[in-house]
Coordinates of C-alpha atoms in Angstrom, one line a residue:
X1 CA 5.3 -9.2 -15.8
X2 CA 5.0 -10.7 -19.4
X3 CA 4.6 -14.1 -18.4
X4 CA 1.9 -13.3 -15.4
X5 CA -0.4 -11.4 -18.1
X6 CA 0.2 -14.6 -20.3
X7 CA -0.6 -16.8 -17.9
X8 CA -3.9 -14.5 -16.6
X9 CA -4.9 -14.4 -20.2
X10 CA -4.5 -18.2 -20.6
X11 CA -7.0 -18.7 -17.9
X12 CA -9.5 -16.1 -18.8
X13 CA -9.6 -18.1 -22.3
X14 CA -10.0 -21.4 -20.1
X15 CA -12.9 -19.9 -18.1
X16 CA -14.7 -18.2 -20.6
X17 CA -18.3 -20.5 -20.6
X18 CA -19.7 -17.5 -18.5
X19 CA -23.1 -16.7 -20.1
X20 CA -24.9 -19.6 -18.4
X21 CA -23.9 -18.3 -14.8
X22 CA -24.3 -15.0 -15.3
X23 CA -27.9 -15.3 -15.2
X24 CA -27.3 -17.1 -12.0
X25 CA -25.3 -13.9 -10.5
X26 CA -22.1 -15.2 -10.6
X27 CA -19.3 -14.4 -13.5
X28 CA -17.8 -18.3 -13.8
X29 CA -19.3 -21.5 -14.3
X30 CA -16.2 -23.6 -12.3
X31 CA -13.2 -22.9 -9.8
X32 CA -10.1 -21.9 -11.0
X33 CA -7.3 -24.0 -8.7
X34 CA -3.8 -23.1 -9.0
X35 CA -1.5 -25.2 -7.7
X36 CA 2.7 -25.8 -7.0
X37 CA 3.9 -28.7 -9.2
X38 CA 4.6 -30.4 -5.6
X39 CA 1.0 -30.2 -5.3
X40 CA -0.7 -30.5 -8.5
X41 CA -1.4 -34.1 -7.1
X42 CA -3.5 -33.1 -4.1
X43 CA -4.9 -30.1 -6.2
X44 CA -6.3 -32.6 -9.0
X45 CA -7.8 -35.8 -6.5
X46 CA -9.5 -32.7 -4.5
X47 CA -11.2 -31.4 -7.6
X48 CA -12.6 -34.8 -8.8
X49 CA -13.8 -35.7 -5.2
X50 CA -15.4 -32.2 -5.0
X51 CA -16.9 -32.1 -8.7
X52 CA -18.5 -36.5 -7.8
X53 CA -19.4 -35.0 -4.1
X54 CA -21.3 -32.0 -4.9
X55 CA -24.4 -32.2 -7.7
X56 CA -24.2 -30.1 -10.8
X57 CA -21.1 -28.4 -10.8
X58 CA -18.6 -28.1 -12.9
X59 CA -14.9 -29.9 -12.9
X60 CA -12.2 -27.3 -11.8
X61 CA -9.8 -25.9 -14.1
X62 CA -6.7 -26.2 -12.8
X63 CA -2.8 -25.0 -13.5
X64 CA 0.6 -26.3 -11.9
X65 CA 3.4 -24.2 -11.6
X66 CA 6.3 -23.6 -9.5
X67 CA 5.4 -22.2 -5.9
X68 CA 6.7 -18.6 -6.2
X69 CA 4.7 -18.6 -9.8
X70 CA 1.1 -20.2 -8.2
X71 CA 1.1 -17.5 -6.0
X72 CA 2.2 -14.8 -8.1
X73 CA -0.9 -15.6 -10.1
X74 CA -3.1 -16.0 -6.8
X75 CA -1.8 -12.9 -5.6
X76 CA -2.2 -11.1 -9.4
X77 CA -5.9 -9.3 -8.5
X78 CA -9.4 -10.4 -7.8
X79 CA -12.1 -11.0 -10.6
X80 CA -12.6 -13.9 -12.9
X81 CA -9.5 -13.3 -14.7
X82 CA -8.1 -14.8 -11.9
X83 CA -7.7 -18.2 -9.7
X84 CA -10.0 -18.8 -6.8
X85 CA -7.5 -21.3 -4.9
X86 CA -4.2 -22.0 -4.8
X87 CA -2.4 -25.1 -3.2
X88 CA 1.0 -25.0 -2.3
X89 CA 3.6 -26.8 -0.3
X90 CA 5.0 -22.8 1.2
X91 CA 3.3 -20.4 3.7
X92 CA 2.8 -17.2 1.7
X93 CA 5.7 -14.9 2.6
X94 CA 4.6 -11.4 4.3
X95 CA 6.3 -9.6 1.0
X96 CA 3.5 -12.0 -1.4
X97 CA 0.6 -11.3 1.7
X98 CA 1.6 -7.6 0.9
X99 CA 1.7 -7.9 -3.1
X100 CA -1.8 -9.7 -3.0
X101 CA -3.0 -6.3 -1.1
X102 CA -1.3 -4.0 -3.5
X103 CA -3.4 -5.7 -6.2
X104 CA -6.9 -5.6 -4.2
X105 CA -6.4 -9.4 -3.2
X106 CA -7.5 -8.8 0.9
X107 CA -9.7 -11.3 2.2
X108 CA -7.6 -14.1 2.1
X109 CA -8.4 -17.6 4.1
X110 CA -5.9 -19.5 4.6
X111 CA -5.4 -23.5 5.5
X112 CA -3.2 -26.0 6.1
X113 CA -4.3 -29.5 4.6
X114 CA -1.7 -31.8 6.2
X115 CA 2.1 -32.7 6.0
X116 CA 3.6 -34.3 3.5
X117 CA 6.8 -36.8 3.5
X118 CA 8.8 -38.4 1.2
X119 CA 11.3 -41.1 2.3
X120 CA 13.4 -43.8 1.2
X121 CA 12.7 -47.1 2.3
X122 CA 14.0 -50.8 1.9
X123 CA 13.4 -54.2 2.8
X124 CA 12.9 -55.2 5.9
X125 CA 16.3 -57.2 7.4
X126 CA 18.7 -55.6 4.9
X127 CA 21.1 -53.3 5.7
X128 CA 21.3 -49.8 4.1
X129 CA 23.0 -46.6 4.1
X130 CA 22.1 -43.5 6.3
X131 CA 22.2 -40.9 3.8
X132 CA 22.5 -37.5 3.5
X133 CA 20.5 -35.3 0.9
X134 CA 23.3 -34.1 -0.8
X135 CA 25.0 -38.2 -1.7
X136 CA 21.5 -39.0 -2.4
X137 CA 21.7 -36.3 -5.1
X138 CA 25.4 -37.3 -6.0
X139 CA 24.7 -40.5 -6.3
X140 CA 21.5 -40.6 -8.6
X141 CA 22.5 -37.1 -11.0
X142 CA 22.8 -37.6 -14.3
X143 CA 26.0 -35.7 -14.0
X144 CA 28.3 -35.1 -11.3
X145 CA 31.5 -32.8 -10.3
X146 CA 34.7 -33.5 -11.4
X147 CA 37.6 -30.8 -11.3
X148 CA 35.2 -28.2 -11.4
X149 CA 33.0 -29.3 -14.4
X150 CA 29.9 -32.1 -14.6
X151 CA 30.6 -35.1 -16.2
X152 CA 28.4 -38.0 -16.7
X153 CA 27.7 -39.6 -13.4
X154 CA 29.0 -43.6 -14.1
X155 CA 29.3 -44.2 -10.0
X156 CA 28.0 -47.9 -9.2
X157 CA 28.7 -47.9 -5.6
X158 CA 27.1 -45.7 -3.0
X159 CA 31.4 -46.1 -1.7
X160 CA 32.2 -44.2 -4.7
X161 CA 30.0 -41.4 -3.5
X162 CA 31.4 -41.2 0.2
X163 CA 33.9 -43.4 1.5
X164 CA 32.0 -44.1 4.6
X165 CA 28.7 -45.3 2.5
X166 CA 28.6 -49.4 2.5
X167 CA 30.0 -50.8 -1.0
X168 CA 26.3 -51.6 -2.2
X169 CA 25.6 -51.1 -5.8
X170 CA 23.4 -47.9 -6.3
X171 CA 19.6 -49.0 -7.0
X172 CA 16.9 -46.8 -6.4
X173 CA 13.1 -46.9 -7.5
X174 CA 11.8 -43.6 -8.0
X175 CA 8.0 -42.9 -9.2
X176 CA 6.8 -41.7 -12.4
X177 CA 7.7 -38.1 -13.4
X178 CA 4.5 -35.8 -12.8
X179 CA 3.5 -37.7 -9.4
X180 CA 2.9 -36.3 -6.5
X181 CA 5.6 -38.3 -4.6
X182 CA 8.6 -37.7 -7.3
X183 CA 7.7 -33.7 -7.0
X184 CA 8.5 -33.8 -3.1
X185 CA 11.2 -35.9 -4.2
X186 CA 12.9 -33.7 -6.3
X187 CA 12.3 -30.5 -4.5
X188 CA 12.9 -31.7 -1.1
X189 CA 15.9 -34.5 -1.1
X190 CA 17.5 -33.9 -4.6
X191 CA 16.8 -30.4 -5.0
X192 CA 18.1 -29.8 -0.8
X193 CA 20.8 -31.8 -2.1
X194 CA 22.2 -30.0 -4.7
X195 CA 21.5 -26.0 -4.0
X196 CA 24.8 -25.3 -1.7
X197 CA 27.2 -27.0 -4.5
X198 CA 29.4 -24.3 -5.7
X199 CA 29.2 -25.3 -9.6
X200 CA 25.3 -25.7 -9.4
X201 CA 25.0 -22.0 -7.5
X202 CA 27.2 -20.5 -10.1
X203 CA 24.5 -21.3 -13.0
X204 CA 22.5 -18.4 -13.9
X205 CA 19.4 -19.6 -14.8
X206 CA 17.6 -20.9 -12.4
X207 CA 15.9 -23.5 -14.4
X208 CA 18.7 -24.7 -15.5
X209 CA 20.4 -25.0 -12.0
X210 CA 17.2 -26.7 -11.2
X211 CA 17.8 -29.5 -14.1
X212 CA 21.3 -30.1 -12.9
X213 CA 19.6 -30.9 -9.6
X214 CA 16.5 -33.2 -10.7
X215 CA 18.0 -34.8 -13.9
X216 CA 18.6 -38.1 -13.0
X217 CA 20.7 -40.6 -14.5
X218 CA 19.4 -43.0 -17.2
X219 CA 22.0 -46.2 -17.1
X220 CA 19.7 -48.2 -15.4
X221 CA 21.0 -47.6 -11.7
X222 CA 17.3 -45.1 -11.4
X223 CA 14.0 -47.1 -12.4
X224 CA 10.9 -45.3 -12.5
X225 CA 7.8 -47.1 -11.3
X226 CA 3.9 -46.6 -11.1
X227 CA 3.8 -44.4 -7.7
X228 CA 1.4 -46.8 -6.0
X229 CA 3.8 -49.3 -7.6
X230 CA 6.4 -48.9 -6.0
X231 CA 6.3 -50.7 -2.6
X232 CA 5.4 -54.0 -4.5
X233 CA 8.7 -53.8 -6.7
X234 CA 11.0 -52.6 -4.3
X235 CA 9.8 -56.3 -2.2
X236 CA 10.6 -58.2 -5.8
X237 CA 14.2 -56.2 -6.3
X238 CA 17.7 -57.1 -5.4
X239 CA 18.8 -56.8 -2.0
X240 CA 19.9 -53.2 -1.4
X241 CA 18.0 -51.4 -3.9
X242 CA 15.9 -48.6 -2.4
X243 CA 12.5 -46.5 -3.1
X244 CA 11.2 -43.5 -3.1
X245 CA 7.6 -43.8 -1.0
X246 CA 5.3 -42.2 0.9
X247 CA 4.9 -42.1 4.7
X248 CA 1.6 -43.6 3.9
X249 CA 3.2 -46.2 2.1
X250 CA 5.4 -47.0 4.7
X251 CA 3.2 -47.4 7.3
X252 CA 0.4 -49.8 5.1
X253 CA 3.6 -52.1 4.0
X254 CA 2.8 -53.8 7.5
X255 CA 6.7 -53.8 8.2
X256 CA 7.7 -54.9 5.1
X257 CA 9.3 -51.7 4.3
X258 CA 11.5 -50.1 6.6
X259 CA 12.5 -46.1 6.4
X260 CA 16.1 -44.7 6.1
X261 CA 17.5 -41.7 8.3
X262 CA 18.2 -39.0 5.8
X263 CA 20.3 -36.1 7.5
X264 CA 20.4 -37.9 10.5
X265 CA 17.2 -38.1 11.2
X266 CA 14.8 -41.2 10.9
X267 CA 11.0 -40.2 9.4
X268 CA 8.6 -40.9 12.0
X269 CA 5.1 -39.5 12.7
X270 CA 6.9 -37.6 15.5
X271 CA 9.2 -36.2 13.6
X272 CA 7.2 -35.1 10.4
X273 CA 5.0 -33.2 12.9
X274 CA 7.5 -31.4 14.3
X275 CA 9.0 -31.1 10.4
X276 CA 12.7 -31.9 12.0
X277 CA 12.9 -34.7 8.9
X278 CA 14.1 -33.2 6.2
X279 CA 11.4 -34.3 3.5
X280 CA 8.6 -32.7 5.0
X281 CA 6.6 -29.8 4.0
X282 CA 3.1 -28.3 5.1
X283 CA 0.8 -28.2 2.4
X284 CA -1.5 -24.7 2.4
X285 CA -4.7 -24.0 0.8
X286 CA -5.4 -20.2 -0.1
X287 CA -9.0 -19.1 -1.2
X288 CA -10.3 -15.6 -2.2
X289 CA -13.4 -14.7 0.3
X290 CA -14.3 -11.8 -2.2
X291 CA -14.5 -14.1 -5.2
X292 CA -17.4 -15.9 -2.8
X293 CA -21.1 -15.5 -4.2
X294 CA -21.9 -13.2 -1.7
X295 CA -25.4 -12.6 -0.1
X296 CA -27.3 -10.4 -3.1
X297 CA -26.6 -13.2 -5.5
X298 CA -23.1 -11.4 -6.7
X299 CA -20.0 -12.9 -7.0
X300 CA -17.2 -14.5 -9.3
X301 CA -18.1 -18.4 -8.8
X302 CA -19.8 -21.0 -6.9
X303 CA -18.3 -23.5 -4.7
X304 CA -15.3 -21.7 -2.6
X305 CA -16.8 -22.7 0.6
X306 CA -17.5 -26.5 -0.3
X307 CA -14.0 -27.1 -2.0
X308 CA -12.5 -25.7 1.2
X309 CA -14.8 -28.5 3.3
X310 CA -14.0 -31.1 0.9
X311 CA -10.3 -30.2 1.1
X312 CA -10.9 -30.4 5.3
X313 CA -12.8 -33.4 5.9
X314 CA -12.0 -36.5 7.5
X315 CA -12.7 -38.4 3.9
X316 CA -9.8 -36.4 2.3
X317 CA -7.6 -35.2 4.9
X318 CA -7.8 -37.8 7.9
X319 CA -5.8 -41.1 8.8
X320 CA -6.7 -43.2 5.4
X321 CA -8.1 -40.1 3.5
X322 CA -7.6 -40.5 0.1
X323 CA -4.8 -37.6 -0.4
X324 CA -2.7 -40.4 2.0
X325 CA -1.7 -41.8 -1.8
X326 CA 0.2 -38.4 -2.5
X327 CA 1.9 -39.2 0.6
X328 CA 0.0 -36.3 2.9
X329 CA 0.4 -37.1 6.7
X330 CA -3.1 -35.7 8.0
X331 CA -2.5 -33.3 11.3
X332 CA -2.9 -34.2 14.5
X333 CA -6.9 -34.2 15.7
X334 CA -7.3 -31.0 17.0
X335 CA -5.3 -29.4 13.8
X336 CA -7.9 -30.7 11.7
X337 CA -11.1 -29.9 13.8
X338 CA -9.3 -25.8 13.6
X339 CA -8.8 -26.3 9.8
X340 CA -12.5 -27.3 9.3
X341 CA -13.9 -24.2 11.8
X342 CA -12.1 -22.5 9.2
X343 CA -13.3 -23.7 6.0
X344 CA -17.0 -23.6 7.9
X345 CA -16.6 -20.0 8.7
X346 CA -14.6 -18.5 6.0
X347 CA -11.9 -17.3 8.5
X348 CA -9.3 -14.8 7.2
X349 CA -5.6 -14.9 7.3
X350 CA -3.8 -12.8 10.1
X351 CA -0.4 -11.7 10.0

């Protein structure tokens, strides 16, 4: 409870060039956008489209945090103390639908923005091992398990992590730390990977458990690259090194690049829609209808409606939308059209 009243006061100092808009019947000059780390990409390109797109308003103040936190702080009560929006990459449970009531948080809309995949990918022609989440993990931790303990992780073969794995060396381009694609990396492969080991369970903090999962190993066998980067080196690498990309990516390498099954399951637009590849998540959009400037002139802040039809159109969310660089896989057609009736309309959640 110490931390959420930190973090409300932080914002409330962040958001406190109110004197302007109160004149104008609202209590804040800007949005406040919360966001999962996962997401902070999507959350940030969405605020500088909306702040070019729509005259005279101000740029967003925005805050990353893990999911469960984001909405903690969404759900924390209504007033300008508090976000407007959150974007995460996990439905709201009905336990955080009921907190957000508890605290007067009721009129909730909520959206779903698109898909999004990460994947590992490698030259066309060469061959490449089907891997699971879990030797993906082992094989690129900074440390791994030996009688019991972590040691330093000094495996050069993907053999040395399974026996059945080809004896290629273990190469892997990974994107920048902070991006977009390297936060679905690390909490959908690495992070899937590691949770059921006995040794990482048996941590008690969970940050730390979370480090043994997403610290990766710094001998050279990981390279971090440029996120939009990354296609273009993994084509000048040695054979058999691998990257982590987007779908998007994937698909606008012209067949360069071609995807690896991970848990058995190959990532195809098929299968991200039905989310049976592992790497998938939906990302959500959550908005406060009674933080809208409503009809006498009253309200928190301006701009709920139009950041939810920037976050829904074609230009953002489509085929070739510009959140395809964070690796989001728009919805099908008819998905989308639903999504926008929403964001028109101001539609609010059901349970």
């Amino acid at each position: 409870m110490g931390r959420l009243r930190t973090l409300l006061i932080g914002l409330a100092l962040a958001t406190t060039t109110v004197v302007p808009a109160l004149a104008q019947g609202v209590m804040r000059d800007r949005l406040v956008i919360i966001s999962s780390n996962s997401a902070d990409t999507v959350a940030r390109m969405l605020g500088a489209s909306f702040t070019e797109r729509f005259e005279g308003v101000r740029e967003p103040t925005r805050r990353a945090l893990p999911t469960s936190g984001a909405l903690d702080l969404f759900c924390a009560g209504i007033g300008p103390q508090t976000p407007d929006i959150a974007v995460v990459v996990r439905r709201m449970a009905r336990s955080m639908v009921e907190t957000c009531d508890g605290n007067g948080v009721r009129d909730i809309v909520e959206m779903r923005i698109g898909l999004s995949a990460v994947l590992l990918a490698v030259r066309r022609g060469e061959g490449a091992p089907n891997l699971t989440s879990r030797q993906v993990w082992e094989g690129l931790a900074a440390e791994r398990i030996a009688d019991e303990e972590f040691v330093p992780n000094r495996r050069a073969l993907w053999s040395e992590v399974a026996p059945a794995l080809p004896r290629m060396e273990i190469r892997v381009l990974a994107p920048h730390l902070g991006t977009g694609t390297n936060g679905l990396f690390e909490d959908m492969i690495l992070e899937g990977g590691c949770r059921d080991v006995k040794q990482v369970r048996l941590l008690f903090e969970a940050s730390y458990r979370r480090g043994k999962c997403v610290t990766l190993r710094d001998d050279g066998r990981v390279q971090r690259v440029a996120e939009l980067d990354v296609p273009a080196a993994l084509l000048a690498s040695p054979p058999g090194t691998i990257g982590v990309i987007s779908y998007d990516q994937l698909q606008a390498s012209g067949g360069n690049l071609v995807a690896l099954s991970l848990d058995g399951v190959l990532p195809t637009q098929a299968s991200i829609y039905a989310q049976e590849f592992v790497a998938t998540r939906t990302v959500y959009l959550y908005a406060k209808r009674q933080h809208t400037r409503l009809r006498e002139g009253i309200g928190v802040v301006r701009g709920i409606r139009e950041f939810l039809d920037e976050a829904t159109s074609e230009a953002a969310a489509g085929p070739g939308g510009y959140l395809s660089v964070t690796g989001l896989v728009p919805l099908p057609p008819a998905d989308r059209a639903a999504q926008r009736r929403t964001a028109e309309r101001l539609t609010l959640m059901s349970r």
